[in-house]
Structures are given as structure tokens and as C-alpha cells.
mmCIF file of C-alpha atoms in Angstrom:
data_model
loop_
_atom_site.group_PDB
_atom_site.id
_atom_site.type_symbol
_atom_site.label_atom_id
_atom_site.label_comp_id
_atom_site.label_asym_id
_atom_site.label_seq_id
_atom_site.Cartn_x
_atom_site.Cartn_y
_atom_site.Cartn_z
ATOM 1 C CA UNK A 1 29.810 96.321 59.678
ATOM 2 C CA UNK A 2 31.537 93.360 61.239
ATOM 3 C CA UNK A 3 29.582 90.151 61.365
ATOM 4 C CA UNK A 4 30.279 86.508 62.125
ATOM 5 C CA UNK A 5 27.884 83.838 60.908
ATOM 6 C CA UNK A 6 27.742 80.261 62.068
ATOM 7 C CA UNK A 7 24.963 78.706 59.996
ATOM 8 C CA UNK A 8 24.480 75.545 62.062
ATOM 9 C CA UNK A 9 23.022 75.737 65.568
ATOM 10 C CA UNK A 10 23.482 72.026 66.101
ATOM 11 C CA UNK A 11 25.765 69.499 64.458
ATOM 12 C CA UNK A 12 25.525 65.824 65.338
ATOM 13 C CA UNK A 13 28.128 63.307 64.140
ATOM 14 C CA UNK A 14 29.215 59.796 65.029
ATOM 15 C CA UNK A 15 32.480 59.104 66.775
ATOM 16 C CA UNK A 16 35.264 58.723 64.225
ATOM 17 C CA UNK A 17 33.473 60.740 61.562
ATOM 18 C CA UNK A 18 34.945 63.961 60.134
ATOM 19 C CA UNK A 19 33.681 67.245 61.511
ATOM 20 C CA UNK A 20 33.438 70.650 59.909
ATOM 21 C CA UNK A 21 31.961 73.616 61.766
ATOM 22 C CA UNK A 22 31.321 76.506 59.440
ATOM 23 C CA UNK A 23 32.141 80.142 60.070
ATOM 24 C CA UNK A 24 31.801 83.061 57.685
ATOM 25 C CA UNK A 25 32.688 86.647 58.441
ATOM 26 C CA UNK A 26 32.293 90.112 57.013
ATOM 27 C CA UNK A 27 34.919 92.709 57.826
ATOM 28 C CA UNK A 28 36.472 95.409 55.708
ATOM 29 C CA UNK A 29 39.832 95.302 57.465
ATOM 30 C CA UNK A 30 42.414 92.591 57.977
ATOM 31 C CA UNK A 31 40.624 89.940 60.053
ATOM 32 C CA UNK A 32 41.927 88.265 63.168
ATOM 33 C CA UNK A 33 39.837 85.160 63.787
ATOM 34 C CA UNK A 34 39.483 82.742 66.665
ATOM 35 C CA UNK A 35 37.609 79.618 67.634
ATOM 36 C CA UNK A 36 36.472 79.452 71.255
ATOM 37 C CA UNK A 37 35.009 76.352 72.892
ATOM 38 C CA UNK A 38 32.799 75.914 75.917
ATOM 39 C CA UNK A 39 32.597 72.417 77.401
ATOM 40 C CA UNK A 40 29.744 71.583 79.734
ATOM 41 C CA UNK A 41 30.041 73.521 83.003
ATOM 42 C CA UNK A 42 33.381 75.022 82.011
ATOM 43 C CA UNK A 43 34.385 78.514 81.074
ATOM 44 C CA UNK A 44 34.765 79.731 77.540
ATOM 45 C CA UNK A 45 38.303 79.047 76.358
ATOM 46 C CA UNK A 46 40.377 79.647 73.286
ATOM 47 C CA UNK A 47 40.709 76.662 70.971
ATOM 48 C CA UNK A 48 42.793 78.168 68.198
ATOM 49 C CA UNK A 49 43.485 81.349 66.256
ATOM 50 C CA UNK A 50 44.300 81.823 62.629
ATOM 51 C CA UNK A 51 47.587 83.690 63.099
ATOM 52 C CA UNK A 52 49.230 80.741 64.849
ATOM 53 C CA UNK A 53 48.138 78.171 62.242
ATOM 54 C CA UNK A 54 48.360 75.412 64.823
ATOM 55 C CA UNK A 55 46.417 72.230 65.462
ATOM 56 C CA UNK A 56 44.818 71.914 68.869
ATOM 57 C CA UNK A 57 43.163 68.651 69.990
ATOM 58 C CA UNK A 58 43.233 67.594 66.331
ATOM 59 C CA UNK A 59 41.290 70.655 65.179
ATOM 60 C CA UNK A 60 42.528 72.959 62.422
ATOM 61 C CA UNK A 61 41.078 76.052 60.807
ATOM 62 C CA UNK A 62 42.243 77.876 57.726
ATOM 63 C CA UNK A 63 41.418 81.452 56.937
ATOM 64 C CA UNK A 64 40.070 81.790 53.397
ATOM 65 C CA UNK A 65 39.954 85.484 52.617
ATOM 66 C CA UNK A 66 38.421 84.907 49.194
ATOM 67 C CA UNK A 67 35.444 83.079 50.658
ATOM 68 C CA UNK A 68 35.609 85.054 53.948
ATOM 69 C CA UNK A 69 35.497 81.795 55.854
ATOM 70 C CA UNK A 70 37.266 80.252 58.828
ATOM 71 C CA UNK A 71 35.828 76.747 59.078
ATOM 72 C CA UNK A 72 36.899 74.443 61.916
ATOM 73 C CA UNK A 73 37.775 70.883 60.936
ATOM 74 C CA UNK A 74 38.733 67.622 62.571
ATOM 75 C CA UNK A 75 39.229 64.383 60.649
ATOM 76 C CA UNK A 76 38.001 62.008 63.368
ATOM 77 C CA UNK A 77 35.569 63.275 65.995
ATOM 78 C CA UNK A 78 35.793 62.063 69.604
ATOM 79 C CA UNK A 79 33.028 62.019 72.218
ATOM 80 C CA UNK A 80 34.975 64.515 74.324
ATOM 81 C CA UNK A 81 34.701 67.018 71.477
ATOM 82 C CA UNK A 82 31.023 67.511 72.323
ATOM 83 C CA UNK A 83 30.747 71.180 73.272
ATOM 84 C CA UNK A 84 29.607 74.602 72.138
ATOM 85 C CA UNK A 85 31.910 76.188 69.567
ATOM 86 C CA UNK A 86 32.062 79.911 68.863
ATOM 87 C CA UNK A 87 33.799 81.618 65.987
ATOM 88 C CA UNK A 88 34.985 85.124 66.853
ATOM 89 C CA UNK A 89 36.369 88.092 64.967
ATOM 90 C CA UNK A 90 38.738 90.418 66.790
ATOM 91 C CA UNK A 91 38.025 94.033 66.030
ATOM 92 C CA UNK A 92 40.242 96.954 66.898
ATOM 93 C CA UNK A 93 38.432 100.295 66.940
ATOM 94 C CA UNK A 94 40.215 102.497 69.490
ATOM 95 C CA UNK A 95 39.745 99.530 71.784
ATOM 96 C CA UNK A 96 39.583 95.794 71.616
ATOM 97 C CA UNK A 97 36.416 93.720 71.145
ATOM 98 C CA UNK A 98 35.457 90.216 70.087
ATOM 99 C CA UNK A 99 32.531 89.827 67.746
ATOM 100 C CA UNK A 100 31.092 86.336 68.240
ATOM 101 C CA UNK A 101 28.944 84.130 66.076
ATOM 102 C CA UNK A 102 25.861 82.553 67.655
ATOM 103 C CA UNK A 103 27.704 79.301 68.189
ATOM 104 C CA UNK A 104 27.358 75.696 67.031
ATOM 105 C CA UNK A 105 26.602 72.909 69.454
ATOM 106 C CA UNK A 106 28.581 69.819 68.453
ATOM 107 C CA UNK A 107 27.319 66.454 69.638
ATOM 108 C CA UNK A 108 29.491 63.408 69.029
ATOM 109 C CA UNK A 109 27.649 60.156 69.601
ATOM 110 C CA UNK A 110 29.193 56.696 70.001
ATOM 111 C CA UNK B 1 48.592 81.660 87.624
ATOM 112 C CA UNK B 2 45.076 82.390 88.773
ATOM 113 C CA UNK B 3 42.438 82.790 86.110
ATOM 114 C CA UNK B 4 39.834 85.496 85.687
ATOM 115 C CA UNK B 5 37.593 85.628 88.747
ATOM 116 C CA UNK B 6 34.045 86.939 88.714
ATOM 117 C CA UNK B 7 31.872 87.589 91.734
ATOM 118 C CA UNK B 8 29.211 86.816 92.613
ATOM 119 C CA UNK B 9 28.455 83.685 90.592
ATOM 120 C CA UNK B 10 24.690 84.060 90.914
ATOM 121 C CA UNK B 11 22.375 86.996 91.545
ATOM 122 C CA UNK B 12 18.630 87.401 91.726
ATOM 123 C CA UNK B 13 17.315 90.952 91.523
ATOM 124 C CA UNK B 14 13.936 92.626 91.147
ATOM 125 C CA UNK B 15 12.944 94.849 88.235
ATOM 126 C CA UNK B 16 13.964 98.434 88.845
ATOM 127 C CA UNK B 17 16.858 97.591 91.119
ATOM 128 C CA UNK B 18 20.489 98.063 90.239
ATOM 129 C CA UNK B 19 23.325 95.553 90.354
ATOM 130 C CA UNK B 20 27.127 95.625 90.427
ATOM 131 C CA UNK B 21 29.250 92.757 89.136
ATOM 132 C CA UNK B 22 32.965 92.375 89.797
ATOM 133 C CA UNK B 23 35.848 90.986 87.751
ATOM 134 C CA UNK B 24 39.466 90.357 88.753
ATOM 135 C CA UNK B 25 41.652 89.845 85.670
ATOM 136 C CA UNK B 26 44.706 87.659 85.302
ATOM 137 C CA UNK B 27 47.722 89.306 86.894
ATOM 138 C CA UNK B 28 49.473 91.537 84.360
ATOM 139 C CA UNK B 29 46.469 91.846 82.070
ATOM 140 C CA UNK B 30 45.425 95.441 81.618
ATOM 141 C CA UNK B 31 42.512 95.026 79.214
ATOM 142 C CA UNK B 32 39.183 93.918 80.634
ATOM 143 C CA UNK B 33 36.108 93.336 78.489
ATOM 144 C CA UNK B 34 32.536 92.503 79.401
ATOM 145 C CA UNK B 35 30.071 90.400 77.425
ATOM 146 C CA UNK B 36 26.416 89.508 77.818
ATOM 147 C CA UNK B 37 25.399 85.961 76.904
ATOM 148 C CA UNK B 38 21.760 85.071 76.287
ATOM 149 C CA UNK B 39 20.136 82.121 74.472
ATOM 150 C CA UNK B 40 18.580 84.419 71.878
ATOM 151 C CA UNK B 41 21.372 86.880 71.139
ATOM 152 C CA UNK B 42 24.424 84.800 72.002
ATOM 153 C CA UNK B 43 27.560 86.607 73.150
ATOM 154 C CA UNK B 44 27.419 90.375 72.783
ATOM 155 C CA UNK B 45 30.180 92.840 73.578
ATOM 156 C CA UNK B 46 29.365 95.399 76.259
ATOM 157 C CA UNK B 47 32.551 97.418 76.766
ATOM 158 C CA UNK B 48 36.304 97.273 77.186
ATOM 159 C CA UNK B 49 38.492 99.020 79.726
ATOM 160 C CA UNK B 50 42.215 99.655 79.692
ATOM 161 C CA UNK B 51 44.183 101.643 82.255
ATOM 162 C CA UNK B 52 40.982 102.799 83.952
ATOM 163 C CA UNK B 53 39.570 104.193 80.678
ATOM 164 C CA UNK B 54 36.703 102.871 78.612
ATOM 165 C CA UNK B 55 38.167 102.368 75.146
ATOM 166 C CA UNK B 56 35.344 100.653 73.345
ATOM 167 C CA UNK B 57 31.628 100.283 73.849
ATOM 168 C CA UNK B 58 29.027 97.974 72.366
ATOM 169 C CA UNK B 59 25.469 98.763 71.435
ATOM 170 C CA UNK B 60 23.838 98.721 74.863
ATOM 171 C CA UNK B 61 21.768 101.396 76.605
ATOM 172 C CA UNK B 62 23.300 103.814 79.093
ATOM 173 C CA UNK B 63 21.905 101.757 81.965
ATOM 174 C CA UNK B 64 24.942 99.570 81.462
ATOM 175 C CA UNK B 65 28.132 101.116 82.739
ATOM 176 C CA UNK B 66 31.454 100.036 84.087
ATOM 177 C CA UNK B 67 34.734 101.127 85.513
ATOM 178 C CA UNK B 68 38.252 99.873 86.029
ATOM 179 C CA UNK B 69 40.472 100.453 88.992
ATOM 180 C CA UNK B 70 44.204 101.061 89.123
ATOM 181 C CA UNK B 71 44.839 97.380 89.882
ATOM 182 C CA UNK B 72 42.923 96.498 86.658
ATOM 183 C CA UNK B 73 39.980 95.036 88.544
ATOM 184 C CA UNK B 74 36.733 96.003 86.904
ATOM 185 C CA UNK B 75 33.099 96.389 87.846
ATOM 186 C CA UNK B 76 30.033 96.690 85.708
ATOM 187 C CA UNK B 77 26.789 98.226 86.852
ATOM 188 C CA UNK B 78 23.293 97.842 85.497
ATOM 189 C CA UNK B 79 20.720 100.313 86.736
ATOM 190 C CA UNK B 80 16.930 100.119 86.556
ATOM 191 C CA UNK B 81 16.987 96.415 85.819
ATOM 192 C CA UNK B 82 14.607 94.980 83.249
ATOM 193 C CA UNK B 83 13.498 91.369 82.804
ATOM 194 C CA UNK B 84 15.480 91.260 79.559
ATOM 195 C CA UNK B 85 18.705 91.906 81.435
ATOM 196 C CA UNK B 86 18.600 88.347 82.723
ATOM 197 C CA UNK B 87 21.729 86.784 81.280
ATOM 198 C CA UNK B 88 25.152 85.356 81.938
ATOM 199 C CA UNK B 89 27.651 88.214 82.153
ATOM 200 C CA UNK B 90 31.174 87.268 81.194
ATOM 201 C CA UNK B 91 34.354 89.141 81.866
ATOM 202 C CA UNK B 92 37.503 88.590 79.828
ATOM 203 C CA UNK B 93 41.023 89.853 80.328
ATOM 204 C CA UNK B 94 43.888 90.077 77.859
ATOM 205 C CA UNK B 95 47.312 91.543 77.312
ATOM 206 C CA UNK B 96 47.142 94.685 75.298
ATOM 207 C CA UNK B 97 49.149 93.519 72.321
ATOM 208 C CA UNK B 98 47.225 93.679 69.085
ATOM 209 C CA UNK B 99 48.859 90.598 67.634
ATOM 210 C CA UNK B 100 48.192 88.497 70.696
ATOM 211 C CA UNK B 101 44.686 89.429 71.701
ATOM 212 C CA UNK B 102 43.747 86.125 73.277
ATOM 213 C CA UNK B 103 40.947 86.734 75.736
ATOM 214 C CA UNK B 104 40.736 84.668 78.922
ATOM 215 C CA UNK B 105 37.225 84.380 80.270
ATOM 216 C CA UNK B 106 35.829 84.130 83.743
ATOM 217 C CA UNK B 107 33.090 81.696 84.694
ATOM 218 C CA UNK B 108 30.522 84.441 84.588
ATOM 219 C CA UNK B 109 27.849 85.897 86.809
ATOM 220 C CA UNK B 110 24.346 84.545 86.224
ATOM 221 C CA UNK B 111 21.899 87.420 86.739
ATOM 222 C CA UNK B 112 18.207 86.696 87.040
ATOM 223 C CA UNK B 113 15.781 89.615 87.096
ATOM 224 C CA UNK B 114 12.325 88.838 88.465
#
């Protein structure tokens, strides 16, 4: 069965500190993983995806198939990074679906 | 281009009633998915439609149904509402290319069942 686990419900860091939001997955196929972010009063939006290997707003995430992880990292957190972050696994089974983790609320304090 | 539009934004219904929610995808997107978001369960996949056909379905009872029209607009229906159906219902649209399955979300419809 496909599963995405985000072990931390809440992560609080100081501005300028490094951030790592953890995501582990279980999937027997070749995974396609995403990080989505939801800022206060805004819609859920894509932050980054593993196939593009890009850095968005200073965030990066590397797929580690050996550890089945896709942790989100940023070296220096900013107050505007405060938001809800969701790790998601794209599953193709005759149709398309996203399997989301429960989310981690990131709070960056000055 | 215009984003995913969901209507209405808010709904209050009574137990036992039924409700229909609407979603207009981004122009050119043929895949429309629906998700239920609750504080306890998080985001859960309901179903996905493509070219007016349901291709994939999550683990929800038959009271939850949907459809897609020829212009890719989609509706979802919940019959015999229960208190536990209170949630934010999100619609997402995407191009149907397996290597580019970025989903664009609407702002959601907040359903409250009393």
C-alpha cells in the first residue's frame, strides 16, 4: 500500500536557522514525489517535485530511495516560510491520484 | 490564465440532505481530481475524472459521487449528509501527462453539516 508519513505536526524554528521537514514514503513502484505548501488563506500550491531537482524559494528536496525519504530542506529560514507543508506521492493506477502526508506546520519566529 | 475555480465557497447543510459542489479546471486540463480535507484525516483522495470518465476512486462510501462534463468541468455530489462529512473539499486539475502530473488546486468549498 502507498503511504506518506510526515512525523512532525509542528516545527518551530528561529529566523535564519536551518529547516528540515521530514517525509518518508512506502511505495512498491517508482515514486513520483512532491512538496505542496499552503500559506495562510491561500490555496494549496506546488513547491517542488523530485523529477525537476530544482530549488524553489531556497528549498530543496532529494529523493533517497534507499531510505525511502524525500525531506525538504532550507539552509536559512525566513518568516515568510511559515506555512503548512504537505509531502505527496503521485500514484498511477488506471488513473491519477495524490497520496498526501498529514502535513507539517512550519512556524518561523523572529 | 485563470486558475481552478470552485463554487460555492461555503455551504451549510442539514444531516440527511444532499449537496452538489462544482469545479471549473484550468483551460486545457482534462484531469480533475477531488480531495477531502479534515483536521483529523488530512487530505484524502476522493476520485479522479478524465474525459467524462471516472478513472480512479478513493476509499469513500457510495454516497460520494461525481461526474465530468465535456468541457472538463466537474461536479461532486454527496447524498444523505452526515456530520462527519463536514470538511473542506478541494478540486485539482492537471494535464494528463504522467511525467508532468502537477496538480493545481482550487480554493475549496467549505461544507458544514449541522
